[in-house]
mmCIF file of C-alpha atoms and ligand atoms in Angstrom:
data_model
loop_
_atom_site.group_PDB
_atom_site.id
_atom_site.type_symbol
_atom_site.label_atom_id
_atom_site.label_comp_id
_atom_site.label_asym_id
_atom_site.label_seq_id
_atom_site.Cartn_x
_atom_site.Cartn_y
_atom_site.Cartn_z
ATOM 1 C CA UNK A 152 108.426 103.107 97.781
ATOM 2 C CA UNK A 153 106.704 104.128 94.442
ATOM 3 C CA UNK A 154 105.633 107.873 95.475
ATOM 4 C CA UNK A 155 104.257 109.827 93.207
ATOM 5 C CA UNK A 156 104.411 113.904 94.195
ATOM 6 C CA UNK A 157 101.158 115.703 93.128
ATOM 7 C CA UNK A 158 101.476 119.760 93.716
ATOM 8 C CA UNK A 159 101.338 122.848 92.104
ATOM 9 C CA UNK A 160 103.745 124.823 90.170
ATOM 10 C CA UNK A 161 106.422 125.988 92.684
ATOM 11 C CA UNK A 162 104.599 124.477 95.903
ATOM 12 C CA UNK A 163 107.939 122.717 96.424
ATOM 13 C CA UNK A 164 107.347 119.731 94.518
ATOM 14 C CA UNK A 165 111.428 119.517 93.201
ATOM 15 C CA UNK A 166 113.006 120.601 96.488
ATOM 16 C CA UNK A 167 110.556 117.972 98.838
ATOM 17 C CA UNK A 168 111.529 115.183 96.002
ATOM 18 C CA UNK A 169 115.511 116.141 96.817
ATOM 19 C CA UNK A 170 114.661 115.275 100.429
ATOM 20 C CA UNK A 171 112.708 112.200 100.143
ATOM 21 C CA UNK A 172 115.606 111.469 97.178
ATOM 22 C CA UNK A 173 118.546 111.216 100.092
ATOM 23 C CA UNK A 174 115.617 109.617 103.329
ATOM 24 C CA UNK A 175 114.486 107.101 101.116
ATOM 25 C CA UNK A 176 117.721 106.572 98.407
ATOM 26 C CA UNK A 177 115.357 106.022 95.592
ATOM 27 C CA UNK A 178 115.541 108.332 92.433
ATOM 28 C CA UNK A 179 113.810 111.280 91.752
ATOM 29 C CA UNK A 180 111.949 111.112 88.099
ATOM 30 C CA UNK A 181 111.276 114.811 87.104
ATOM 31 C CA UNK A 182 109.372 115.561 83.909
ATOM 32 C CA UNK A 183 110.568 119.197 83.704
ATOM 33 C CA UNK A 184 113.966 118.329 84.201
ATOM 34 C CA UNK A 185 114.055 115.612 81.271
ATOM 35 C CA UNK A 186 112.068 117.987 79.147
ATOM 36 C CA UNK A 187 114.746 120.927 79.574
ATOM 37 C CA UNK A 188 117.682 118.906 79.338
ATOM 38 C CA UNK A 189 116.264 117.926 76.084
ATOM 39 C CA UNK A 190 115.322 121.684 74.864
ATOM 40 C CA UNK A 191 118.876 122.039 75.723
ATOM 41 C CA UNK A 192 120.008 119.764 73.290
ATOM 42 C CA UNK A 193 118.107 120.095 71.309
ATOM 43 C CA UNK A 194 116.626 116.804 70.789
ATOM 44 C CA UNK A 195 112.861 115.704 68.524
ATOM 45 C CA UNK A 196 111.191 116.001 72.024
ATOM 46 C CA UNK A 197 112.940 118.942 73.316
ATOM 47 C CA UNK A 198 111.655 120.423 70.141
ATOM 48 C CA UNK A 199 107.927 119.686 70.662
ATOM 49 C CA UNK A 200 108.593 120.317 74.919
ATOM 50 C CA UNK A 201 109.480 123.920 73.832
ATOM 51 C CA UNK A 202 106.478 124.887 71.975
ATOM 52 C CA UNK A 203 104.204 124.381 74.757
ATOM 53 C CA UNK A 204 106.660 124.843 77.940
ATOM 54 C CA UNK A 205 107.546 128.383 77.605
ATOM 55 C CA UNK A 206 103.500 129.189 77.256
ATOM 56 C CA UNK A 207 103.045 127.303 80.505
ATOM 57 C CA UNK A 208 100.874 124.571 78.655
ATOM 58 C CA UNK A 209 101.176 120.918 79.242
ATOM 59 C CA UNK A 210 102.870 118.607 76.258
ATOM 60 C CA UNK A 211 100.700 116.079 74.573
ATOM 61 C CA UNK A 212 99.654 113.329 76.713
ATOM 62 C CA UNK A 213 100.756 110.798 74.084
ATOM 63 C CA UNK A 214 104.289 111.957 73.889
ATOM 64 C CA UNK A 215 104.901 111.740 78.132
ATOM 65 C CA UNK A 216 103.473 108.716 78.221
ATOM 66 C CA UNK A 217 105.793 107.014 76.246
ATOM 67 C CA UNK A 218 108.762 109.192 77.931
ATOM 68 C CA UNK A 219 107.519 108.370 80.843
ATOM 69 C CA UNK A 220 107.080 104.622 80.015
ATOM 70 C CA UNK A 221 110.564 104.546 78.510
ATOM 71 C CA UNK A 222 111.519 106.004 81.847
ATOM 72 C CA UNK A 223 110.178 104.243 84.726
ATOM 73 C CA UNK A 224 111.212 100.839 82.681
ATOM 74 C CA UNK A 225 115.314 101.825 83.656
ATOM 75 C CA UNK A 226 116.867 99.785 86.075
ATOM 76 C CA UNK A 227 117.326 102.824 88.685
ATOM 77 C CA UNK A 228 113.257 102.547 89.297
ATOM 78 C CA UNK A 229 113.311 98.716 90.626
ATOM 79 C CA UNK A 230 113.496 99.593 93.730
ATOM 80 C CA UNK A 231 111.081 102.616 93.718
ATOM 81 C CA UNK A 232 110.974 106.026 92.687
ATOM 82 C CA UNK A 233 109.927 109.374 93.023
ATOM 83 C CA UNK A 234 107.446 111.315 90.293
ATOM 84 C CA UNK A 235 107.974 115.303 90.620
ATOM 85 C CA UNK A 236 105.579 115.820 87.798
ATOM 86 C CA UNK A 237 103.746 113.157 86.179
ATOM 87 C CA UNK A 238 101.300 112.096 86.043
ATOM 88 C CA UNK A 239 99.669 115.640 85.199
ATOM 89 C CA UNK A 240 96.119 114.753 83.317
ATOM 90 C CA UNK A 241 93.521 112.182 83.958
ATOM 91 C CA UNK A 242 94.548 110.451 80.674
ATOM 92 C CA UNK A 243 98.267 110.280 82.019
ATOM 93 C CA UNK A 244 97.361 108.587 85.564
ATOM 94 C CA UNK A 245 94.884 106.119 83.459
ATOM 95 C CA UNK A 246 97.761 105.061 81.359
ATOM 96 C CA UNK A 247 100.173 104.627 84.510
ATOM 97 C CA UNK A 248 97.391 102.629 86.615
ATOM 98 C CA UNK A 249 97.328 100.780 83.371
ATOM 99 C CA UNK A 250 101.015 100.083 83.536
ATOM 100 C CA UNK A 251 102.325 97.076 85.433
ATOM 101 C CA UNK A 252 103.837 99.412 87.481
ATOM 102 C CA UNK A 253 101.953 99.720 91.258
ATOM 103 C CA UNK A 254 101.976 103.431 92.990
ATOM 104 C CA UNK A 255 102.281 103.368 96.825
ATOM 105 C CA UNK A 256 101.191 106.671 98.028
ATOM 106 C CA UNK A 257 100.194 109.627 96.382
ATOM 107 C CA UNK A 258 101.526 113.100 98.526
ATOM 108 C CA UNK A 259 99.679 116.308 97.459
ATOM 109 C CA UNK A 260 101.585 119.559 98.836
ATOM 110 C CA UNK A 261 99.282 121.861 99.319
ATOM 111 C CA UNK A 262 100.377 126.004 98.863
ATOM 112 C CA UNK A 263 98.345 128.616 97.946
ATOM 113 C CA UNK A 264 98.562 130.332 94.985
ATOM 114 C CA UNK A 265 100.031 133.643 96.376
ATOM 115 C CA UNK A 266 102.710 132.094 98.174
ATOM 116 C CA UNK A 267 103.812 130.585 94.748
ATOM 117 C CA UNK A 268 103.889 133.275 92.769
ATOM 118 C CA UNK A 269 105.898 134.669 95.395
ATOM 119 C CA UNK A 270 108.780 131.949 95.458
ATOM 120 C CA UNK A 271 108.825 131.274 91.409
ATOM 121 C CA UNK A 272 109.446 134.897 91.354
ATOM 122 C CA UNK A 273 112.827 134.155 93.690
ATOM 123 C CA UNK A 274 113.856 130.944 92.201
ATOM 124 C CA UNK A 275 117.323 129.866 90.370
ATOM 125 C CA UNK A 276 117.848 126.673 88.908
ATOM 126 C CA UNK A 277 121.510 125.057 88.298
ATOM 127 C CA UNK A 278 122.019 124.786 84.536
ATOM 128 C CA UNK A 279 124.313 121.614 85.143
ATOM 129 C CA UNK A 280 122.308 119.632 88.082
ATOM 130 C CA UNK A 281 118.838 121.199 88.164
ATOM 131 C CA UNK A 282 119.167 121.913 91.975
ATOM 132 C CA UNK A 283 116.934 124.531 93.107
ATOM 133 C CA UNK A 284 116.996 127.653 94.829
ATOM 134 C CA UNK A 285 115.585 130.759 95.700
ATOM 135 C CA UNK A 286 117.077 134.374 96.506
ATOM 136 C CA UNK A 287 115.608 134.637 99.798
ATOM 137 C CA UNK A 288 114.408 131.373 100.983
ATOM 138 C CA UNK A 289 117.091 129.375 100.129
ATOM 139 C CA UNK A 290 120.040 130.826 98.921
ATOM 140 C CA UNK A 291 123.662 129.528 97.540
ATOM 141 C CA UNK A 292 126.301 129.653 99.582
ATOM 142 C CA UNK A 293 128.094 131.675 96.695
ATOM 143 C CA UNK A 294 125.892 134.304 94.662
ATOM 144 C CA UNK A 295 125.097 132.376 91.190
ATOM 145 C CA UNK A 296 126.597 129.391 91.639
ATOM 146 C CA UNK A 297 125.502 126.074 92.531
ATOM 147 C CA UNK A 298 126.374 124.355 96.158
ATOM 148 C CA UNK A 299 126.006 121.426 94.741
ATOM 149 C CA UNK A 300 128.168 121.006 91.525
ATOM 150 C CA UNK A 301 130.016 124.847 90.968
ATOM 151 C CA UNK A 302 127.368 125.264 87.801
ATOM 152 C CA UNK A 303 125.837 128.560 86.693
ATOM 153 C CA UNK A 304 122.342 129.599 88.972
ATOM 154 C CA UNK A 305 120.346 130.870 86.230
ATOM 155 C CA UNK A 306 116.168 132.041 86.142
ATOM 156 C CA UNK A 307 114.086 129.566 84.272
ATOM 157 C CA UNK A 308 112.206 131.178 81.094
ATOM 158 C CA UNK A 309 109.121 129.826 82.434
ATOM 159 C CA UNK A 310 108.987 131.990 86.196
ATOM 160 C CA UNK A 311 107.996 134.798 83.767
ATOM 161 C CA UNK A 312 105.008 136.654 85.596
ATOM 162 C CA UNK A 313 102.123 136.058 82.809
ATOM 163 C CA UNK A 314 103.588 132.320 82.170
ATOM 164 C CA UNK A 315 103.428 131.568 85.904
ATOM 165 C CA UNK A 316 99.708 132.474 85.477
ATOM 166 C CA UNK A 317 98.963 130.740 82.972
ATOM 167 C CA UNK A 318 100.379 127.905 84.658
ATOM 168 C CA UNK A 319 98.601 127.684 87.669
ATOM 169 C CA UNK A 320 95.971 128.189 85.275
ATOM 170 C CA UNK A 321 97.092 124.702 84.115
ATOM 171 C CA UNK A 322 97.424 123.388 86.844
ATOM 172 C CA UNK A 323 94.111 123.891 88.464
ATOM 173 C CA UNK A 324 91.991 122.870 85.491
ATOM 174 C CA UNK A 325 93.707 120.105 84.259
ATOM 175 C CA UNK A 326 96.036 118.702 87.067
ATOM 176 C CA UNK A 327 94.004 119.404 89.950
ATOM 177 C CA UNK A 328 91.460 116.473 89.192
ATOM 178 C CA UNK A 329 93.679 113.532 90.476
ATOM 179 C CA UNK A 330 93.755 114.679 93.288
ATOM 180 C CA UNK A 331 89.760 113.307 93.973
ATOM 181 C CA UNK A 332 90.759 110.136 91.272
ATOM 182 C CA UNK A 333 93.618 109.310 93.761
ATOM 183 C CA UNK A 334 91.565 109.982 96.806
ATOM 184 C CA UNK A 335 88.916 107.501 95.330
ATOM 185 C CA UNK A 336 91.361 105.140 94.857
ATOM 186 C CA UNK A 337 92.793 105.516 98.816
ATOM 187 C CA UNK A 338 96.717 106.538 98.292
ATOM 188 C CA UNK A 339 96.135 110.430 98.299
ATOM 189 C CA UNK A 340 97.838 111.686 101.420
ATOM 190 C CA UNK A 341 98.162 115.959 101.685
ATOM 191 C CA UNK A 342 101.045 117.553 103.877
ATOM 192 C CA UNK A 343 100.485 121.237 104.048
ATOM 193 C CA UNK A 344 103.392 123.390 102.568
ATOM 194 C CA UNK A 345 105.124 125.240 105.479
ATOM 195 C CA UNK A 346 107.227 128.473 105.324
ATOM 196 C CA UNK A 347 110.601 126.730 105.936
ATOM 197 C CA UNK A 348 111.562 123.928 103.857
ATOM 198 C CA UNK A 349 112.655 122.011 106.709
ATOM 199 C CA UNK A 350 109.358 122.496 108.001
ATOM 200 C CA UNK A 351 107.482 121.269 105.047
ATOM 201 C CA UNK A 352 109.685 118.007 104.927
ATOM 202 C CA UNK A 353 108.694 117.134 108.446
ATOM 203 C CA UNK A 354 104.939 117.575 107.343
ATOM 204 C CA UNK A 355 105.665 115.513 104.139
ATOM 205 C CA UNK A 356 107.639 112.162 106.419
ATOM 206 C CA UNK A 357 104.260 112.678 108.844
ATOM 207 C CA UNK A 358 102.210 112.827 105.816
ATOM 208 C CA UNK A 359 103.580 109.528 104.876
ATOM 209 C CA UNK A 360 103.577 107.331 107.653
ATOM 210 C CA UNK A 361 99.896 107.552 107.415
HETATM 211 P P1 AP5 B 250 108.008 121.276 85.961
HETATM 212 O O1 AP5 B 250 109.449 121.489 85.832
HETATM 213 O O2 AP5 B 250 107.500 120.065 86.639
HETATM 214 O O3 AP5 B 250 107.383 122.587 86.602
HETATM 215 P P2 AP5 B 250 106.146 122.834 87.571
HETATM 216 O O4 AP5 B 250 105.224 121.726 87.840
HETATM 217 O O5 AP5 B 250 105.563 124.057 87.026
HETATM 218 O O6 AP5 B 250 106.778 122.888 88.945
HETATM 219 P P3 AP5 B 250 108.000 123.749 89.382
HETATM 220 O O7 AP5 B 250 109.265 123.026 89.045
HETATM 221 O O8 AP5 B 250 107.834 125.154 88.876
HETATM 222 O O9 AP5 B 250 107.771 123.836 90.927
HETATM 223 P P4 AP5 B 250 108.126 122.824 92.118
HETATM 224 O O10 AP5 B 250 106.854 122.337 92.706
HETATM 225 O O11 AP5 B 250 109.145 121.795 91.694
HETATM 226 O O12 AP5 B 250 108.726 123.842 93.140
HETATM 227 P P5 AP5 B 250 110.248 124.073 93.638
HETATM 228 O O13 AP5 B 250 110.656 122.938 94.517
HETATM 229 O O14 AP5 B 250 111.131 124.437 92.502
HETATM 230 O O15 AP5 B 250 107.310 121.311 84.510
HETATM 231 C C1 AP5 B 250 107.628 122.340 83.598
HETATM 232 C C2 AP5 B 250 106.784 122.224 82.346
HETATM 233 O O16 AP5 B 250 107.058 120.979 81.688
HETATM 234 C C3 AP5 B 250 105.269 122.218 82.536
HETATM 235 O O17 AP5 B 250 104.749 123.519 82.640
HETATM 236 C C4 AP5 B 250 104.827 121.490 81.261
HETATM 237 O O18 AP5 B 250 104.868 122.358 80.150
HETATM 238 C C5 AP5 B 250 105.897 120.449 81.070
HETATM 239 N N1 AP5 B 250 105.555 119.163 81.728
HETATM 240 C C6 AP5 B 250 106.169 118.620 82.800
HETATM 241 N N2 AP5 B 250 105.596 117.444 83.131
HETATM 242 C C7 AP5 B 250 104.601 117.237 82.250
HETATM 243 C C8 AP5 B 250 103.624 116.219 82.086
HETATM 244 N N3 AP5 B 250 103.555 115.160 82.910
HETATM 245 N N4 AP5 B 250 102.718 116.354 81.078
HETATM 246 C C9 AP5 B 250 102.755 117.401 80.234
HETATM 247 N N5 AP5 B 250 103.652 118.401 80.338
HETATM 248 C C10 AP5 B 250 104.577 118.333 81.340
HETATM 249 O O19 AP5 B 250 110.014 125.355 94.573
HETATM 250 C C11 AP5 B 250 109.732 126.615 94.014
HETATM 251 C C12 AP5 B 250 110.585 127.705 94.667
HETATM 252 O O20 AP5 B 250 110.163 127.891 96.015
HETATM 253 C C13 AP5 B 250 112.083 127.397 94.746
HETATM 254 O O21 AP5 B 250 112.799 128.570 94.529
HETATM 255 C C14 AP5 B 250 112.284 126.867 96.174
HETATM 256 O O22 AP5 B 250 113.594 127.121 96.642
HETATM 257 C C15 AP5 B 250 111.227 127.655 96.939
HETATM 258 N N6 AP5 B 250 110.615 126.891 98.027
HETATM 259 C C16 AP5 B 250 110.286 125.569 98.026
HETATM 260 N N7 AP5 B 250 109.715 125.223 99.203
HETATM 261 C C17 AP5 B 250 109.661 126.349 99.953
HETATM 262 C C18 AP5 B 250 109.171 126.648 101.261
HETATM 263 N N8 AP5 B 250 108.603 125.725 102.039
HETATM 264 N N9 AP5 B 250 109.255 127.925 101.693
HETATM 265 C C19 AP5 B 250 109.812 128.872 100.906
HETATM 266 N N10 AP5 B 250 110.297 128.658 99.671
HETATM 267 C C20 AP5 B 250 110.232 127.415 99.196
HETATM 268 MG MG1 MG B 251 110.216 121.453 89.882
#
């Protein structure tokens, strides 16, 4: 399965790709997490990812293509994949229908905008794995530190009030537009986000069997 996950900032796009990660044992490709890892160290891209990440604007469509491209050519993405975050523009989803590379289904999870601004407010993100959580909706076992792999919870510079807005912002006028370019093409398939994360899963397995 070659699934590409279309959704807003913090609609659940990293924590449904965990999920479908383990039902499906195919890997989950996350642009944000291979852009931070590389701010981190500090790498040529993590140094162009940082001046327009922590403004909540999108980087250059020329430089995630050819991530992206680089990426999805690994040997861990034979046998599918998951994309939490790309593509993100028109141009970007041109390039990968482009590609030799054939997308399956398209999932759009749809939240509104209030409920996200709620739960990026609450989130922490492991500094070692990238596993998310949140303080109230789904919270470590042990204050600050990951279930997963014992690293440090910490708040991600970007779930800043005014940079979540400008986000969405983002999102809506630039992301948004796939979702009627995948529609045309007949893979778009929408689960609608639930309260519980359990809940939104079983909308997203429904959502796919379609
Ligand atoms: P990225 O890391 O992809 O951030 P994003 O799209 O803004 O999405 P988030 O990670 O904030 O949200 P999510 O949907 O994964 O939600 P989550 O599961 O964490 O990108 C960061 C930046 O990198 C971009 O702004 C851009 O600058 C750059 N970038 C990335 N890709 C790019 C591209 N292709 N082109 C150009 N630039 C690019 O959930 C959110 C919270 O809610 C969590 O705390 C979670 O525990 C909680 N939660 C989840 N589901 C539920 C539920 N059902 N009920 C209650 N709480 C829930
Ligand atoms: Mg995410």
């Amino acid at each position: 399965m070659k699934l590409i996950l279309l959704a807003a900032p913090g609609a659940g796009k990293g924590t449904q790709a965990e999920k479908l990660s383990e039902h499906f044992n195919i890997p989950t490709i996350s642009t944000g997490a291979i852009l931070r890892k590389n701010i981190k160290d500090e790498t040529e891209l993590g140094k162009i990812a940082a001046e327009y990440i922590n403004d909540g604007k999108l980087i250059p469509d020329d430089v995630m293509i050819s991530v992206m491209a680089d990426r999805l050519g690994e040997d861990d993405c034979k046998n599918g994949f998951i994309l939490d975050g790309f593509p993100r523009t028109l141009a970007q989803a041109e390039a990968l229908s482009a590609s030799s590379i054939q997308i399956d289904k398209v999932l759009m999870i749809d939240v509104a905008d209030e409920k996200i601004i709620k739960r990026l407010s609450g989130r922490l993100e492991c500094e070692k794995c990238a596993t998310t959580y949140h303080k109230d909706f789904r919270p470590p076992a042990k204050d600050g530190v990951c279930d997963k792999c014992g690293g440090n919870l910490t708040v991600r510079k970007d779930d800043k009030p005014e940079t979540v807005k400008e986000r969405l912002n983002t999102y809506h006028t630039q992301t948004e537009p796939l979702i009627e370019y995948y529609k045309n093409i007949g893979i778009l398939r929408v689960a609608k986000g639930q309260e519980e994360i359990v809940d939104t899963t079983k909308e997203v397995l429904k959502a796919l069997e379609a």
